[in-house]
PDB file of C-alpha atoms and ligand atoms in Angstrom:
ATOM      1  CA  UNK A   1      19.500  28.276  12.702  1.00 84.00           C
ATOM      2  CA  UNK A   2      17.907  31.122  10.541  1.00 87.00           C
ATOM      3  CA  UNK A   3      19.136  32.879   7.202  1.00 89.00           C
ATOM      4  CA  UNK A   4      18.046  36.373   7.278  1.00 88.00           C
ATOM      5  CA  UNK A   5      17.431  37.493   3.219  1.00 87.00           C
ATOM      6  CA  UNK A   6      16.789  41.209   4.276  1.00 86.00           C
ATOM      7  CA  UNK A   7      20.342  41.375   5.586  1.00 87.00           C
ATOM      8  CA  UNK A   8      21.977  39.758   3.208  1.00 90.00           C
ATOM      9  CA  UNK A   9      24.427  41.259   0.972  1.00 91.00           C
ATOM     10  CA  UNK A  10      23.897  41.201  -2.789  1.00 93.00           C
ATOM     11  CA  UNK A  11      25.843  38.188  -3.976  1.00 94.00           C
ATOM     12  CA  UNK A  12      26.958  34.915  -2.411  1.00 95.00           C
ATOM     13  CA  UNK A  13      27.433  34.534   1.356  1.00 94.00           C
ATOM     14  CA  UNK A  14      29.029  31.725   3.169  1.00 95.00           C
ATOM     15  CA  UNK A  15      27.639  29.520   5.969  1.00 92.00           C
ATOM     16  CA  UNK A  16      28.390  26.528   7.712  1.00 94.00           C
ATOM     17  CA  UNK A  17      26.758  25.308  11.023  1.00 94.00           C
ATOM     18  CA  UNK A  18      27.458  21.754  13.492  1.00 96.00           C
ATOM     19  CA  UNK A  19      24.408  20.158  14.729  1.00 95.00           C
ATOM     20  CA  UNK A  20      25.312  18.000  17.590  1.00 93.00           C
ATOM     21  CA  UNK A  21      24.195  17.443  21.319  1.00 94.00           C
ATOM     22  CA  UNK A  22      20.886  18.394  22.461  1.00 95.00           C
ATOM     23  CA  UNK A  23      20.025  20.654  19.784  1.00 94.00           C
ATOM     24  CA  UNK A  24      20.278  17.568  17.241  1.00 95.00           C
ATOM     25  CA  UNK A  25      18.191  15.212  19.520  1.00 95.00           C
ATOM     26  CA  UNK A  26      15.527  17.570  19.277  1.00 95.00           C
ATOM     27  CA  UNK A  27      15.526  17.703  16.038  1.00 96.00           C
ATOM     28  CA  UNK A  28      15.506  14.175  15.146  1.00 96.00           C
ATOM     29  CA  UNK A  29      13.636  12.886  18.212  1.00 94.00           C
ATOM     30  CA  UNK A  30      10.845  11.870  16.266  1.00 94.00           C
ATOM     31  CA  UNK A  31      12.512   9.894  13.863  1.00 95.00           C
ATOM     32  CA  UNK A  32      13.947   6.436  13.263  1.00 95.00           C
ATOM     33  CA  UNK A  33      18.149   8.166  13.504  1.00 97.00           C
ATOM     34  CA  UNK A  34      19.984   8.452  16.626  1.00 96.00           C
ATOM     35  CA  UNK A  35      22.941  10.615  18.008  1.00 96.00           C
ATOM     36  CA  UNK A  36      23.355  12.288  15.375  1.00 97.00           C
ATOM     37  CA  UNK A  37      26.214  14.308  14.726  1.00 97.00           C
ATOM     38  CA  UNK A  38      26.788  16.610  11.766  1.00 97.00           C
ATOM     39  CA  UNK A  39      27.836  19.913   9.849  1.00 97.00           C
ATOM     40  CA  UNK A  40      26.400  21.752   7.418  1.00 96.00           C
ATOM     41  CA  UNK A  41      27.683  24.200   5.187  1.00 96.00           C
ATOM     42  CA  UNK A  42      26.805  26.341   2.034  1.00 95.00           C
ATOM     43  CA  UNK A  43      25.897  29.724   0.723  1.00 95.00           C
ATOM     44  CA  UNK A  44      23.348  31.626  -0.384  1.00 94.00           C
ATOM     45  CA  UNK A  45      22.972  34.042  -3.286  1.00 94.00           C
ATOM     46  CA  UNK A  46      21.334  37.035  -3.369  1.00 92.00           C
ATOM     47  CA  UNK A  47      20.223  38.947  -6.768  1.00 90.00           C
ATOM     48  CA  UNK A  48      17.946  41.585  -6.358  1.00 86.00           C
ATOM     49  CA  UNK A  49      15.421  39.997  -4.708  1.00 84.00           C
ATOM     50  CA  UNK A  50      16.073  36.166  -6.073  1.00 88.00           C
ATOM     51  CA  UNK A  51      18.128  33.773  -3.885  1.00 91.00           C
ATOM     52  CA  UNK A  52      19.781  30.398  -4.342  1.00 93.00           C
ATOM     53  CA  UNK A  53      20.694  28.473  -1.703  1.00 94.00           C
ATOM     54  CA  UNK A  54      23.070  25.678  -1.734  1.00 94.00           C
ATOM     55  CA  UNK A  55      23.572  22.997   1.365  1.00 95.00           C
ATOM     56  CA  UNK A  56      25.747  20.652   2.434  1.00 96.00           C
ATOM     57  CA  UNK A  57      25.060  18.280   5.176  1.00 97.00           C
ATOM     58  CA  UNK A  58      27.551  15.698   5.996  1.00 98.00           C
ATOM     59  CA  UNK A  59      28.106  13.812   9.017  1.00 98.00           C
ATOM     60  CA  UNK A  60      26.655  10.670  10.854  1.00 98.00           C
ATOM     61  CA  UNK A  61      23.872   8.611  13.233  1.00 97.00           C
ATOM     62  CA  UNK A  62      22.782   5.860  14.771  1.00 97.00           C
ATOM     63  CA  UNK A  63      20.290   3.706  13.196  1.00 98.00           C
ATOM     64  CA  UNK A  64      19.030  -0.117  14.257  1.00 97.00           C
ATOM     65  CA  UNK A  65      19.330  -2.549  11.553  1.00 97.00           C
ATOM     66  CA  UNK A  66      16.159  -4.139  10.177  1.00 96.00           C
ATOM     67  CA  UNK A  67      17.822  -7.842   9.601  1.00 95.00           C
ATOM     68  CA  UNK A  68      19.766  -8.220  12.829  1.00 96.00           C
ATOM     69  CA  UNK A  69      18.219  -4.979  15.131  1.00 96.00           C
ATOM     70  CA  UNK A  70      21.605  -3.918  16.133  1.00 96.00           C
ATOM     71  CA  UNK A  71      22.512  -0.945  15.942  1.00 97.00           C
ATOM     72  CA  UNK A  72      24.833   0.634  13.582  1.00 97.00           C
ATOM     73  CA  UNK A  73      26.799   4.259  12.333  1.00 97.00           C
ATOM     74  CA  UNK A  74      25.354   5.302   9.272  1.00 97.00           C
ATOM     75  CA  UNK A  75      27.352   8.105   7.364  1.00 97.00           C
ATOM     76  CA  UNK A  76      25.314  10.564   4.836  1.00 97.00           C
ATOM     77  CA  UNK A  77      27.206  13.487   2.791  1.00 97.00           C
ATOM     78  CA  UNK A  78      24.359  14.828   0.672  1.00 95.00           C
ATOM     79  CA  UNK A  79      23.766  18.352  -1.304  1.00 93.00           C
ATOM     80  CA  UNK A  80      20.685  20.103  -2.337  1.00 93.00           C
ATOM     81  CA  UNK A  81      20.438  23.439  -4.062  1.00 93.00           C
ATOM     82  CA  UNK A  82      17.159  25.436  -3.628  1.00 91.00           C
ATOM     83  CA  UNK A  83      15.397  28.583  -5.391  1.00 91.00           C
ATOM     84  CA  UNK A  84      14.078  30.511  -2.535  1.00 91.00           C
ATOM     85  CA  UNK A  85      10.800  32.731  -3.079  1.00 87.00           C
ATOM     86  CA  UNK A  86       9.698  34.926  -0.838  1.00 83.00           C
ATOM     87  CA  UNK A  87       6.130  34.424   0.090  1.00 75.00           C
ATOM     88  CA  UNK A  88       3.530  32.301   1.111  1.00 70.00           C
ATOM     89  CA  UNK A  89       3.868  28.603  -1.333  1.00 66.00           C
ATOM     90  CA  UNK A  90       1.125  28.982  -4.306  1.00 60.00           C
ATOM     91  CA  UNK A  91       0.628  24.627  -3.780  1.00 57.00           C
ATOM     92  CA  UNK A  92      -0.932  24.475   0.264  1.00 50.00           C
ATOM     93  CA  UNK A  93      -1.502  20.869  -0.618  1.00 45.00           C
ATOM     94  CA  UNK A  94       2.346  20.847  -0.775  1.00 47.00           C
ATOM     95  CA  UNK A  95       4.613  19.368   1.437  1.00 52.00           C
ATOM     96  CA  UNK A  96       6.375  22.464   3.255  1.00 53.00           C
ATOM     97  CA  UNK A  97       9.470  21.888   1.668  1.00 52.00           C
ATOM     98  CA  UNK A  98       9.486  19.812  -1.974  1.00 52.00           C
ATOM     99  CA  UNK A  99      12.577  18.299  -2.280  1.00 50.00           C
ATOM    100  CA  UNK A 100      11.896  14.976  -3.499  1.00 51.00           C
ATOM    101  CA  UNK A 101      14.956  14.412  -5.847  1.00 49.00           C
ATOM    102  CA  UNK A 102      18.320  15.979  -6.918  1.00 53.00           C
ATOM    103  CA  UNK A 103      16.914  18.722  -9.078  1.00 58.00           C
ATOM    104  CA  UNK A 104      16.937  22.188  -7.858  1.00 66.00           C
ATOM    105  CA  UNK A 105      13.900  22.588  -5.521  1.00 81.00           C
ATOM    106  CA  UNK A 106      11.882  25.275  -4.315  1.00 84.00           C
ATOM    107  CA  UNK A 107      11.537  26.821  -0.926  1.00 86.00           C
ATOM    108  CA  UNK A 108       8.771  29.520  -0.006  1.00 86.00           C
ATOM    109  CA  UNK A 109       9.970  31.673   2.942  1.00 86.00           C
ATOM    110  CA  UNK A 110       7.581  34.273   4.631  1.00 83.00           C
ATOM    111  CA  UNK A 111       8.836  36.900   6.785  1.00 84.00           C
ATOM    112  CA  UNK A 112      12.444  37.383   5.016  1.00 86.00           C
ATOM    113  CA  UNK A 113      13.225  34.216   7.584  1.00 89.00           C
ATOM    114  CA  UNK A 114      15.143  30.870   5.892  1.00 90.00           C
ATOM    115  CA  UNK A 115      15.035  28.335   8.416  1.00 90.00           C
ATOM    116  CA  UNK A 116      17.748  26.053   7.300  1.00 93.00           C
ATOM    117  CA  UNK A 117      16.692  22.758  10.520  1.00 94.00           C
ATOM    118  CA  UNK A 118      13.597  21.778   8.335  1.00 92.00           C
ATOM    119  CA  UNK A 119      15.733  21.209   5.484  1.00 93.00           C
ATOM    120  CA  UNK A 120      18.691  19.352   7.333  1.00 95.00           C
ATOM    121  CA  UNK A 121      16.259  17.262   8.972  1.00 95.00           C
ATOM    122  CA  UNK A 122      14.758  16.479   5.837  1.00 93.00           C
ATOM    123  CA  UNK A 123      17.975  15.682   3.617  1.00 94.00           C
ATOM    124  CA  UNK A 124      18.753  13.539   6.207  1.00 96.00           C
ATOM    125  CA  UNK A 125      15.768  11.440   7.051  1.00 95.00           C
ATOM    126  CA  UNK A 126      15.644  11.098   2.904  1.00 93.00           C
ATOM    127  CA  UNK A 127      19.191   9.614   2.850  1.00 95.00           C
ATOM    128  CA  UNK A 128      17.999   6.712   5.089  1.00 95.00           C
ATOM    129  CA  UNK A 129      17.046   3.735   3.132  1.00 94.00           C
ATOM    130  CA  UNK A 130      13.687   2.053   3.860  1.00 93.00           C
ATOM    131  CA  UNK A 131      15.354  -0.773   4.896  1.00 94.00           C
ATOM    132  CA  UNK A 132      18.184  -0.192   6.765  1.00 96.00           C
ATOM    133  CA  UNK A 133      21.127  -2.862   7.061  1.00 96.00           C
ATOM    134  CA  UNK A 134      23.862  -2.735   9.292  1.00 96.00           C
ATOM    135  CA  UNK A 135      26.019  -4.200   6.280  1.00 95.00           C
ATOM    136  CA  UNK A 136      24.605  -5.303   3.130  1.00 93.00           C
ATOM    137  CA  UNK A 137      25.806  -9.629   3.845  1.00 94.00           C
ATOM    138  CA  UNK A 138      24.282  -8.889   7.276  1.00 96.00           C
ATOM    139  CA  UNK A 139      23.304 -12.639   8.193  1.00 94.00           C
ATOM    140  CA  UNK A 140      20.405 -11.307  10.797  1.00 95.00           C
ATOM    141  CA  UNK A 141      19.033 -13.565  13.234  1.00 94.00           C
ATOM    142  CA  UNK A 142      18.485 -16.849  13.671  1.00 94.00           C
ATOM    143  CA  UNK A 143      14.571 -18.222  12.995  1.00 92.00           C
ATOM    144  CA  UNK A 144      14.906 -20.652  15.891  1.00 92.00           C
ATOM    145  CA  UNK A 145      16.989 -19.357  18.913  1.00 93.00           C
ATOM    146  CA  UNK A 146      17.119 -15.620  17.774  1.00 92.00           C
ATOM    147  CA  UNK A 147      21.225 -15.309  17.921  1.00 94.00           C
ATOM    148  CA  UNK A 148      22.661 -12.520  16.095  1.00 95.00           C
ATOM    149  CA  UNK A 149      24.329 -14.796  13.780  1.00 94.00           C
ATOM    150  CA  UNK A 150      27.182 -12.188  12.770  1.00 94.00           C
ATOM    151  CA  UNK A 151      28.193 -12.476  16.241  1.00 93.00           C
ATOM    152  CA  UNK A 152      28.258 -16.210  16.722  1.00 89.00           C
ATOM    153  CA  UNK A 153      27.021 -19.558  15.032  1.00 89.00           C
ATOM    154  CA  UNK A 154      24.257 -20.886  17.209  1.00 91.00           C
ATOM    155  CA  UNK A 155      24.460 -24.530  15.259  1.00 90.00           C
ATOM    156  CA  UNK A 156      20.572 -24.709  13.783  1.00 90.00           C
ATOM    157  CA  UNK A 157      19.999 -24.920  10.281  1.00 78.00           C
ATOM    158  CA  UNK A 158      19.285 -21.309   8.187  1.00 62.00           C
ATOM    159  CA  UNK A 159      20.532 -21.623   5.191  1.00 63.00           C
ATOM    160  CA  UNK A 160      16.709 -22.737   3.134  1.00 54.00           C
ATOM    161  CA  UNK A 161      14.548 -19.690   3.994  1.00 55.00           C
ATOM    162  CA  UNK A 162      12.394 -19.933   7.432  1.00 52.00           C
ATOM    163  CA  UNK A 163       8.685 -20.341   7.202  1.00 58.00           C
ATOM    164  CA  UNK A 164       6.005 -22.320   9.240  1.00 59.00           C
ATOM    165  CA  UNK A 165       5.595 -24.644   6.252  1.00 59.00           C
ATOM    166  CA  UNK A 166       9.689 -25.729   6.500  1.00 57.00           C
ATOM    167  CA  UNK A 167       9.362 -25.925   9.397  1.00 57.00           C
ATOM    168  CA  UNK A 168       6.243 -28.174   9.256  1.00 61.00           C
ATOM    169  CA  UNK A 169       8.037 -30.196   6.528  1.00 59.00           C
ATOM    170  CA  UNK A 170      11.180 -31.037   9.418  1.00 60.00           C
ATOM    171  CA  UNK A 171       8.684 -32.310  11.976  1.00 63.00           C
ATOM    172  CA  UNK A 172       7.240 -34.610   9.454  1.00 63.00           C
ATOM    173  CA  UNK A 173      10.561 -35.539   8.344  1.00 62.00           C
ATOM    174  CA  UNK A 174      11.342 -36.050  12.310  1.00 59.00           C
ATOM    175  CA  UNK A 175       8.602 -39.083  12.664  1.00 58.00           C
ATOM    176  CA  UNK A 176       9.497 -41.007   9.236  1.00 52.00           C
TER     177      UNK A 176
HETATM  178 ZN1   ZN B 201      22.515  -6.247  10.763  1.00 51.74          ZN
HETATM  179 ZN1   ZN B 202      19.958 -20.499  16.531  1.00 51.74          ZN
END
């Protein structure tokens, strides 16, 4: 999905464009998201030959939790506004597009040609937490038979924290 700035009309012009299917497994077939399903929307203003460019992406994927490696739906609805420049970005060490926080970022677009997948991609994969949890009191699994212990309660002890000295500590306590 491209954004054409020659064509553009001076002031704003509305967009809004579903990613879903094929077309999103591409795009996110190198990352840790599934099945992802979502729509964008915005606009972009044109003055002279300066352009802002709002987006919207909202919508949802699949992700596997990192406590109990099930999978879950995990919703985003995030917005980024953008200066666009037209050229080649001054920074190569860069990353292609800088939008590391809320502020308004800066995209460098060659060609007249704003190629808005990059930046979905990105807003997405930035909305995913590092550690991912199905829901935050996820209980995970269990240390000793490996039950998904928000599904069903397997009987062994979990509540002291699991660690090859515990569970030294038990054996001992075993042969007294
Ligand atoms: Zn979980
Ligand atoms: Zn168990």
């Amino acid at each position: 999905m491209k954004i054409f700035l020659k064509e553009l009309k001076e002031g704003k012009t509305d967009f809004s464009y579903t990613l879903e299917g094929k077309e999103s497994e591409e795009l996110f077939k190198d990352s840790e998201i599934k099945r992802v399903n979502l729509n964008s929307s915005g606009w972009i203003q044109r003055k002279g030959l300066e352009y802002i460019f709002y987006l919207h992406v909202k919508g949802f994927g699949t992700l596997i939790c990192a406590r109990c490696l099930d999978e879950f739906q995990f919703f985003f609805n995030e917005d980024y506004t953008y200066n666009v420049f037209l050229g080649k970005d001054p920074s190569i060490s860069k990353k292609e597009y800088n939008i590391s926080d809320k502020d308004v970022a800066s995209i460098y677009v060659e060609n007249y040609e704003l190629n808005v997948l990059p930046l979905i991609k990105e807003i997405v994969l930035l909305t995913i937490p590092m550690k991912p949890l199905c829901k935050e009191n996820c209980k995970g699994l269990c240390p000793v038979c490996g039950a998904n212990l928000n599904n069903k309660n397997c009987g062994h002890e979990t509540k002291e924290t699991y660690s090859p000295f515990t569970y030294l500590l038990k054996r001992i306590e075993k042969k007294e």
